[in-house]
Short mmCIF file of C-alpha atoms and ligand atoms in Angstrom, two decimals:
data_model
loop_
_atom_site.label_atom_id
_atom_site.label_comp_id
_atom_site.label_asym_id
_atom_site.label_seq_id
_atom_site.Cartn_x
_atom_site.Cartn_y
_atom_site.Cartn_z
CA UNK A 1 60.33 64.71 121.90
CA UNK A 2 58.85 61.89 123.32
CA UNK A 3 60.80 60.07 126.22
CA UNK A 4 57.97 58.58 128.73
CA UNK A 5 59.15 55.02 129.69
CA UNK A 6 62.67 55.37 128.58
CA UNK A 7 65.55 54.97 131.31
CA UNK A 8 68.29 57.30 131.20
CA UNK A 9 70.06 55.86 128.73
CA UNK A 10 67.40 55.25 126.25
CA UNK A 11 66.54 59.31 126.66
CA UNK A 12 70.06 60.13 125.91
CA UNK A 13 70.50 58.10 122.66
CA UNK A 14 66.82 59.86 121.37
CA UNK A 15 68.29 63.10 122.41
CA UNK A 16 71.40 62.33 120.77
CA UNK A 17 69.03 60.82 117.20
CA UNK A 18 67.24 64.65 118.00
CA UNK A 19 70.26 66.60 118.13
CA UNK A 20 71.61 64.50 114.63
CA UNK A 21 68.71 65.14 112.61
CA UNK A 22 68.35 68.41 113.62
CA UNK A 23 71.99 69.24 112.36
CA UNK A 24 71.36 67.24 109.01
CA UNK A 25 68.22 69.40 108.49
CA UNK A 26 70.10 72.40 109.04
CA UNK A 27 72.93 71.20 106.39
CA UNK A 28 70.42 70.19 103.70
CA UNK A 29 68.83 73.81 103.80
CA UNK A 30 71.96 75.14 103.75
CA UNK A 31 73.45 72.74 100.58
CA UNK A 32 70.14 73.69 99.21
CA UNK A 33 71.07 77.25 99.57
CA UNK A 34 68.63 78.16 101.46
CA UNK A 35 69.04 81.40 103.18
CA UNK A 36 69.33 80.77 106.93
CA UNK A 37 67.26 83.46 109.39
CA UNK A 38 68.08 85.16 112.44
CA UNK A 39 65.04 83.52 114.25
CA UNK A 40 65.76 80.50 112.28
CA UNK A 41 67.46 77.12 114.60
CA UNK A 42 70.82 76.89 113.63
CA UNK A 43 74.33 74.99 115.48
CA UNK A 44 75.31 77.04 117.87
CA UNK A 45 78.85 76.76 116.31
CA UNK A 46 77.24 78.49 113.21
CA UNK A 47 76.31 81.71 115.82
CA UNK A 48 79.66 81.88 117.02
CA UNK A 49 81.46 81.24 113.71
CA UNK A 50 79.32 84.29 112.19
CA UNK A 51 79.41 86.75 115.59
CA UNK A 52 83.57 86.15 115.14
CA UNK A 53 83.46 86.91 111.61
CA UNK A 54 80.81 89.35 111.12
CA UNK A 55 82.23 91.59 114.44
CA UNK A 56 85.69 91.09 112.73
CA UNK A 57 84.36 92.26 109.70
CA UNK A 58 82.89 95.31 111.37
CA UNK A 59 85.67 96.27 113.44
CA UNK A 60 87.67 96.35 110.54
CA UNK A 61 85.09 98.81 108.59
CA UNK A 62 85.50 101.19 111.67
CA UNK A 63 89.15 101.05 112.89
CA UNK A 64 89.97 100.99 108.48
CA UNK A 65 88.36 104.73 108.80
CA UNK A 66 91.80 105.86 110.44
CA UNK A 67 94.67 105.49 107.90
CA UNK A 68 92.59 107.32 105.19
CA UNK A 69 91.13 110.10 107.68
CA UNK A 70 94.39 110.85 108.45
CA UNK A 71 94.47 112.64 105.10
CA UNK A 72 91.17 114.05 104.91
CA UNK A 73 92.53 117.42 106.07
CA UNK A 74 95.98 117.19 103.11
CA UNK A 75 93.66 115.85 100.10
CA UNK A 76 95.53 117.68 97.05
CA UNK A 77 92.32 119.53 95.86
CA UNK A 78 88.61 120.27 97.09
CA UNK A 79 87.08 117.46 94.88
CA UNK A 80 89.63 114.99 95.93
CA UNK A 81 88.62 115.86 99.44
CA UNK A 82 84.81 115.55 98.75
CA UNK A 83 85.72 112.20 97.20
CA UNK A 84 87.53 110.83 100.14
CA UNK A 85 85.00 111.95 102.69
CA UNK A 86 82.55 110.22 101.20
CA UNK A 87 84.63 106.91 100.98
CA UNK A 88 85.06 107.31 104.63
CA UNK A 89 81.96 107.57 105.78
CA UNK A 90 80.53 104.77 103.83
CA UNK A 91 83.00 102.98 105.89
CA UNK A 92 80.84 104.06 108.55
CA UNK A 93 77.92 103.08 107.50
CA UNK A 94 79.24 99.45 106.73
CA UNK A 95 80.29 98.94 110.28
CA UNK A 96 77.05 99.72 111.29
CA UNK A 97 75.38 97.97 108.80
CA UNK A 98 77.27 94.69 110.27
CA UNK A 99 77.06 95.68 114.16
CA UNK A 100 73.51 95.49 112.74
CA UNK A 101 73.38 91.92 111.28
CA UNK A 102 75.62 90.73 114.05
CA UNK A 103 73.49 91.77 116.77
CA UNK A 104 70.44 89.41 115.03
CA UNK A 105 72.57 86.69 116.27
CA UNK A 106 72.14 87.68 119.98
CA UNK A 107 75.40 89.62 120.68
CA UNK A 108 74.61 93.13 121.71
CA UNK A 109 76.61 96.27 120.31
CA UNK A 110 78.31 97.35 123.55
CA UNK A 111 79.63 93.85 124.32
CA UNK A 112 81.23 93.83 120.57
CA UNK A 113 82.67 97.50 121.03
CA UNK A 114 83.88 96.38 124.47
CA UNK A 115 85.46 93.58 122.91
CA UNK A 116 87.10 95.41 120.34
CA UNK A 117 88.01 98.47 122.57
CA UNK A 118 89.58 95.88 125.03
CA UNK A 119 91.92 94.25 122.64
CA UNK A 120 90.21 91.21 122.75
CA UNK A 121 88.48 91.18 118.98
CA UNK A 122 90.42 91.08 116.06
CA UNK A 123 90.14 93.35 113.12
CA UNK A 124 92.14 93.59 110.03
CA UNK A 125 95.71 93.23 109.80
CA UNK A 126 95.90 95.42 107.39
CA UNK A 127 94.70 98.41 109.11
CA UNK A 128 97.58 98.69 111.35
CA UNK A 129 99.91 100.60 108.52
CA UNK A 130 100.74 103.87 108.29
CA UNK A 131 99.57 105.65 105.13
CA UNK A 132 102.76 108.39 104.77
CA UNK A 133 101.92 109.63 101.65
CA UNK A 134 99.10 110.96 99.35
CA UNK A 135 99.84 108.28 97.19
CA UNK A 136 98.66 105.61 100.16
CA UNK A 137 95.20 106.88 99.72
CA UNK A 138 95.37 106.12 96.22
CA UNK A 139 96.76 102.66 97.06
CA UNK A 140 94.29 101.72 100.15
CA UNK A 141 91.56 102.36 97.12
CA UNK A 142 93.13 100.14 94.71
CA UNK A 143 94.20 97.42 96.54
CA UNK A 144 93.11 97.74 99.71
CA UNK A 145 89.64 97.96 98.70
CA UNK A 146 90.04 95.61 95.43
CA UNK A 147 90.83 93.18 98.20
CA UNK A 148 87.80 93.41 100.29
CA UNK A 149 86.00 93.22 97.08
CA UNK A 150 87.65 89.98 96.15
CA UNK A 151 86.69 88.44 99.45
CA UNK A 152 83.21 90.29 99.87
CA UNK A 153 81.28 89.59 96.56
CA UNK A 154 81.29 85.93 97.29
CA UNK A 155 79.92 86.75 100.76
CA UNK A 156 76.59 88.59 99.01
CA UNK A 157 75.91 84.55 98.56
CA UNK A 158 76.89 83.87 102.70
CA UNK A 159 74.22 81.24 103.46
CA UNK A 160 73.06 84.13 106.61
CA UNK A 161 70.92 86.41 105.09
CA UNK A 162 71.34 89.35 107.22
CA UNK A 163 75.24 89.19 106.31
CA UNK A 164 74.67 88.40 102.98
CA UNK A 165 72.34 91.32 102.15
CA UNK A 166 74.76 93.64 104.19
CA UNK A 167 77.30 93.09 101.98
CA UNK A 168 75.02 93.64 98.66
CA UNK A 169 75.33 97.04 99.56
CA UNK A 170 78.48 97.23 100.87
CA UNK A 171 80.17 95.61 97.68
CA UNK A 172 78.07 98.63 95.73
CA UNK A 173 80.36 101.16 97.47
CA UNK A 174 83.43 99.29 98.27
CA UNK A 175 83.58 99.40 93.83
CA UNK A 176 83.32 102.87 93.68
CA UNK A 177 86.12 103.06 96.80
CA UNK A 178 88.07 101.17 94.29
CA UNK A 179 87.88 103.00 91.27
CA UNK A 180 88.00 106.21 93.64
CA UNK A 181 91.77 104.53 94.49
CA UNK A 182 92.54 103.41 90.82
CA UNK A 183 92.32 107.08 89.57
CA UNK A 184 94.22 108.63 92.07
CA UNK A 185 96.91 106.35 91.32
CA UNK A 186 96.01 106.56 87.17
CA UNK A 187 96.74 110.52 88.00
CA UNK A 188 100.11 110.36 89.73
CA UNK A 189 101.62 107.79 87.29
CA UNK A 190 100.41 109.82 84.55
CA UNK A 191 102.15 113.53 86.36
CA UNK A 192 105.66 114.14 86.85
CA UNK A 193 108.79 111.50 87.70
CA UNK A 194 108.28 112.46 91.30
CA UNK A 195 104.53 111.49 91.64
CA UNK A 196 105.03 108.37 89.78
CA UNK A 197 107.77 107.52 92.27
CA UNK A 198 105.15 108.06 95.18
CA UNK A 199 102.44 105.49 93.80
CA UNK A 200 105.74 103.01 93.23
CA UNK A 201 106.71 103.33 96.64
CA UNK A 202 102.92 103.14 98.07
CA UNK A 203 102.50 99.71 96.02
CA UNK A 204 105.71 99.11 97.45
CA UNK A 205 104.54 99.33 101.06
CA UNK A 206 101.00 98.10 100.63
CA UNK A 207 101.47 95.32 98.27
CA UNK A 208 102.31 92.22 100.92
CA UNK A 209 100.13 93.62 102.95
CA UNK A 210 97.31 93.41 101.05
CA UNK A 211 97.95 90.07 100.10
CA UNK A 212 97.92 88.89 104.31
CA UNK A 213 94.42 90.44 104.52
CA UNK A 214 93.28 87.41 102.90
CA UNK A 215 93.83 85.22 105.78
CA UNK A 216 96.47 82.21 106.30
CA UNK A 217 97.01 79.93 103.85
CA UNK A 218 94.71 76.92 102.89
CA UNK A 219 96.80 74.45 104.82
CA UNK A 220 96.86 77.23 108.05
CA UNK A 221 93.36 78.32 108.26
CA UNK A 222 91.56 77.11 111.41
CA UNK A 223 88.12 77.98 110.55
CA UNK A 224 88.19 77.53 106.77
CA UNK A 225 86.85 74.00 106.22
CA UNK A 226 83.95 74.25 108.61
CA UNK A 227 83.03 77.55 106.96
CA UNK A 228 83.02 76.84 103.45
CA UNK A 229 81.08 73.38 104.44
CA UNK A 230 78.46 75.73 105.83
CA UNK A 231 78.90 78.21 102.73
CA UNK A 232 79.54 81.29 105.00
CA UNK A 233 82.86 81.14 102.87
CA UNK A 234 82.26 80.38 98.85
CA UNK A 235 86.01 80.16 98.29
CA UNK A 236 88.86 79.45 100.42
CA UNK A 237 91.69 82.44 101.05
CA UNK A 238 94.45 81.08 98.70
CA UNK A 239 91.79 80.81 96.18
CA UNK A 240 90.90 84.92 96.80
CA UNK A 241 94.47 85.37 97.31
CA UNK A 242 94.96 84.40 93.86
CA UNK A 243 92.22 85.66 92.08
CA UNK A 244 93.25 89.68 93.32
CA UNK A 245 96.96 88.69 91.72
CA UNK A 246 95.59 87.41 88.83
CA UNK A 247 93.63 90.38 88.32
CA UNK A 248 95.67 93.53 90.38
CA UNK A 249 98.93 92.74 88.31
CA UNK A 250 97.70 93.04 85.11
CA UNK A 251 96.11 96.58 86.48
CA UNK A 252 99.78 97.46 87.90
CA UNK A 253 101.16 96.54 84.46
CA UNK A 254 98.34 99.41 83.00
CA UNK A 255 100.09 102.15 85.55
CA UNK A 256 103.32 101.40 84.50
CA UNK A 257 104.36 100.19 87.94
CA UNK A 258 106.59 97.09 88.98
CA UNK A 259 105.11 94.36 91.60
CA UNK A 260 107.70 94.06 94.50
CA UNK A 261 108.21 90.31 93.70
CA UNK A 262 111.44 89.11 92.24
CA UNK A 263 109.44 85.72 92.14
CA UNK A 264 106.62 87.04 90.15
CA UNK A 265 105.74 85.06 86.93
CA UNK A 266 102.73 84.65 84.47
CA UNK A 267 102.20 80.34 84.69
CA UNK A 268 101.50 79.70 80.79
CA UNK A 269 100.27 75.84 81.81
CA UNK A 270 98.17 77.18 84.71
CA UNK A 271 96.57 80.93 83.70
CA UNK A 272 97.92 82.19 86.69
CA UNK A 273 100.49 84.14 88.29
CA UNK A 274 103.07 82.46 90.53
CA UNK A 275 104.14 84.56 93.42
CA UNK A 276 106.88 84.07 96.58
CA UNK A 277 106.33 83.38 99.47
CA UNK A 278 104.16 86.09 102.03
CA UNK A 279 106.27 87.01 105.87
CA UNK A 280 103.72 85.09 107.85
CA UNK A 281 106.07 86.13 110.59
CA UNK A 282 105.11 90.29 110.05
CA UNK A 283 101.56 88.72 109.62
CA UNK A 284 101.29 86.95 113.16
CA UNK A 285 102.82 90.09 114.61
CA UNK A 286 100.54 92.15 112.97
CA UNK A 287 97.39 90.12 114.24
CA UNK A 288 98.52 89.68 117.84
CA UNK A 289 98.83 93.61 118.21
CA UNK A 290 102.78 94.68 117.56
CA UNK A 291 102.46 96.01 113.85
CA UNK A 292 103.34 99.65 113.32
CA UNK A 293 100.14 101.49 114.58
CA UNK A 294 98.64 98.72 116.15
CA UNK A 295 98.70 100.92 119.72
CA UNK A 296 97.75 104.12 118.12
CA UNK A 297 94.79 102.77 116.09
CA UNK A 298 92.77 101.11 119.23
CA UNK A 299 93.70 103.95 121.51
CA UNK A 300 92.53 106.94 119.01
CA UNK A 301 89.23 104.74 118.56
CA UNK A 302 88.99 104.60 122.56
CA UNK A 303 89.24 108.22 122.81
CA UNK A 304 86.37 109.06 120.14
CA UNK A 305 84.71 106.28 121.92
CA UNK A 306 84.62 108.64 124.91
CA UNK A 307 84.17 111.54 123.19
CA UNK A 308 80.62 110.33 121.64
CA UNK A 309 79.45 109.60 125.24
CA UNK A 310 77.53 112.30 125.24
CA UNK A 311 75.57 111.62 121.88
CA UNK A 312 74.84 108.43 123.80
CA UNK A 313 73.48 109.88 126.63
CA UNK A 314 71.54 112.31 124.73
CA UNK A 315 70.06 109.96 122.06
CA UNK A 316 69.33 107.77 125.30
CA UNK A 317 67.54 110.52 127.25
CA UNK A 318 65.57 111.45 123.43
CA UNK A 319 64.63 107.83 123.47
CA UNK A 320 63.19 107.77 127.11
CA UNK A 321 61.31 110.99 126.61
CA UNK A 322 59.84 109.72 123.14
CA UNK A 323 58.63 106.31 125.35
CA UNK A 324 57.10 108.41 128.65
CA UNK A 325 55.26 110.93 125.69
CA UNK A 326 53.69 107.67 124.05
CA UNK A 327 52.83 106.10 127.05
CA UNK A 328 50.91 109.53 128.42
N1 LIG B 401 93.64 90.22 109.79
O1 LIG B 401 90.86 80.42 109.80
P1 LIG B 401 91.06 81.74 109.19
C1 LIG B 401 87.82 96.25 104.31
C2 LIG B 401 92.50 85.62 111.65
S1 LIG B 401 87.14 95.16 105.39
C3 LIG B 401 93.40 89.85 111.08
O2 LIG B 401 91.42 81.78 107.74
P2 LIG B 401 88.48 82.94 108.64
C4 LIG B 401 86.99 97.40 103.82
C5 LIG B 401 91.09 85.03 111.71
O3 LIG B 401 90.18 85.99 112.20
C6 LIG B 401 88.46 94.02 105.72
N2 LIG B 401 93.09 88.58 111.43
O4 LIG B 401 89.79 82.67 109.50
C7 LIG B 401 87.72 98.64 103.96
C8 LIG B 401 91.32 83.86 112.62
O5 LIG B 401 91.44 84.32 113.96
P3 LIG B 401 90.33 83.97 115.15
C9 LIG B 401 87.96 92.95 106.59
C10 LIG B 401 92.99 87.70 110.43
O6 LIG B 401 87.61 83.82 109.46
C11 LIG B 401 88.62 99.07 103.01
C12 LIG B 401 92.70 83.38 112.24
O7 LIG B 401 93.35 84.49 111.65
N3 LIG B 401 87.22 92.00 105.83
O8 LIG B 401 88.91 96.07 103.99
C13 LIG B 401 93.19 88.00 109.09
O9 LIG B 401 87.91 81.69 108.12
C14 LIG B 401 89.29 100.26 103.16
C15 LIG B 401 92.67 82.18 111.30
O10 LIG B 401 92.20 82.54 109.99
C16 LIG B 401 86.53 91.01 106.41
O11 LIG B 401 86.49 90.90 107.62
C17 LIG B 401 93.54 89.33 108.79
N4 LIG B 401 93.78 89.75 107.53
O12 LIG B 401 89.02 83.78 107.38
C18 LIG B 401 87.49 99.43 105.09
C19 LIG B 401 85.78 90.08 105.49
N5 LIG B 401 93.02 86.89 108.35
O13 LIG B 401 89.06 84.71 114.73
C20 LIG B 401 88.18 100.63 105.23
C21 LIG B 401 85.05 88.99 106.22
C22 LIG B 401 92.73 85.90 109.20
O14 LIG B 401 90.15 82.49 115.16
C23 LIG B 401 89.09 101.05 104.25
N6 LIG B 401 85.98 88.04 106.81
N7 LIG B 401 92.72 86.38 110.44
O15 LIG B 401 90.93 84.55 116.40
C24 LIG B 401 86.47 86.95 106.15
O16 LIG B 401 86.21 86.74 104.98
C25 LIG B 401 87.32 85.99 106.94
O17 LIG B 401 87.10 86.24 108.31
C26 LIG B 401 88.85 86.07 106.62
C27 LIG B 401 89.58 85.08 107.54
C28 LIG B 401 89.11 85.69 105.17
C29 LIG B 401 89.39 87.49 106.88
#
């Protein structure tokens, strides 16, 4: 920057020229698809766009181990058990995997966890249901997980690399959580009257819901312009939205189950299904904390939150000694 001899308002308009081609650099590398780098310069809207989504994102993995834990200890047999410990803990691991690429973007863990454990971040809507039956396991898999799919693959091409090869992995699992959810509900609809009836009424419950966890639509979503324009977002949420429909009915069709929606219908001139209208009403009160286990989710996370204090401490007091050894 070079300024000498300017007066003030000469240095503000080459600031201002700076600041302009600095942004349109950043936007060609990104139409380019360039992959943009933690250490890389970048809008600071960008940060805060990607800390909001990628914490979101991660909160989600985390608080999303509750509804299915819940049955870890009822799983109908020992492999179904083994199956669905496995799917759980790879939740784990994806929450850490994105605390991970969040944190290259200069927020640290604690002040995300505080955030979240505070009520402050979002997570999910859709992890604020209660899974009642054995069949909601099967259906969290199916469509649950069919729908992070949906939404995730196109983020394995988010212009941030760290994000974008956290979710290569993450996608890897998240199909196998499907397929894991598929067959449990391919088993009940192919057993007795009663266990069909169970995966009918879990698709019952979990159906809209699914459908909210891609976002508001088109016309509502706040953030979705900016972020597609920056290619965090490939596609916009009615474009997911409609993409798991296209593809989940056809699948319910294959169980033998019915789609709770009278206004259902295959589009002949389009290729796609029509469907009525989502409750943004439940939605809103879902995201602003008064769905059904909205209370219960955040306060059984704040209470293993305490309980792992001391594997804090410890791993803290490992680390120290490790430091003071190498430093001897
Ligand atoms: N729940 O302007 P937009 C999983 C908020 S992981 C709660 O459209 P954006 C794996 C949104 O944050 C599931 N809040 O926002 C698994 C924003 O609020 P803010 C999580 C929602 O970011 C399976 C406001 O509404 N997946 O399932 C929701 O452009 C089984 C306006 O919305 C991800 O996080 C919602 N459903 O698009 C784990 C994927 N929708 O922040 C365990 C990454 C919207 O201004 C078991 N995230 N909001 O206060 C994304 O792709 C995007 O963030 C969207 C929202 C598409 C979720």
């Amino acid at each position: 920057m070079y300024t000498q001899g300017l007066d003030q308002a000469g240095k503000d308009k080459q600031l201002a020229s700076e600041a302009e081609d600095r942004l349109s650099a950043f936007q060609a590398r990104v139409d380019a698809e360039e992959k943009i780098e933690a250490k890389d310069w970048m809008p600071e809207a960008y940060r805060r766009t990607l800390v909001r989504q990628i914490s979101q994102h991660a909160h989600s993995e985390i608080i999303g181990m509750q509804p299915e834990g819940n049955w870890l200890t009822r799983a109908p047999s020992l492999k179904r058990k083994a199956i669905l410990l496995a799917k759980v803990q790879d939740e784990a691991g994806h929450g850490l995997y994105l605390y991970s690429a969040a944190e290259t973007l200069g927020v640290s863990r604690d002040q995300m966890v505080a955030d979240l454990l505070s009520g402050k971040a979002k997570y999910s809507s859709i992890f604020n249901y209660p899974t009642l039956s054995w069949a909601d396991i099967g259906a969290i898999g199916w469509l649950v997980d069919g729908a992070a799919i949906m939404n995730q693959i196109p983020l394995c091409r988010c212009s941030y690399g760290p994000y974008a090869r956290a979710m290569v992995r993450v996608c890897k699992e998240e199909s196998f959580h499907q397929r894991q959810g598929f067959d449990i509900m391919h088993a009940l609809c192919s057993g007795s009257d009663k266990q069909k009836a169970m995966a009918q009424d879990a698709l019952d419950r979990w159906w809209w819901p699914s459908l909210m966890m891609f976002g508001p639509n088109d016309s509502e979503s706040k953030h979705s312009a900016q972020s597609m324009a920056w290619k965090i977002k490939r596609f916009s949420n009615d474009e997911l939205r409609q993409k798991f429909v296209d593809v989940t009915v056809q699948q319910a069709d294959f169980l033998g189950l019915s789609i709770p929606d009278d206004d259902l219908q295959f589009d002949d001139t389009t290729g796609h299904y029509t469907f009525g209208e989502i409750d943004w009403q439940e939605f809103l009160d879902v995201i602003a904390g008064n769905g059904p286990c909205n209370r219960q989710r955040l306060e059984k996370r704040k209470q293993a939150h305490d309980d792992g204090a001391w594997v804090r401490e410890a791993a803290q007091e490992y680390a120290l000694k490790q430091a003071a050894r190498t430093a001897a």
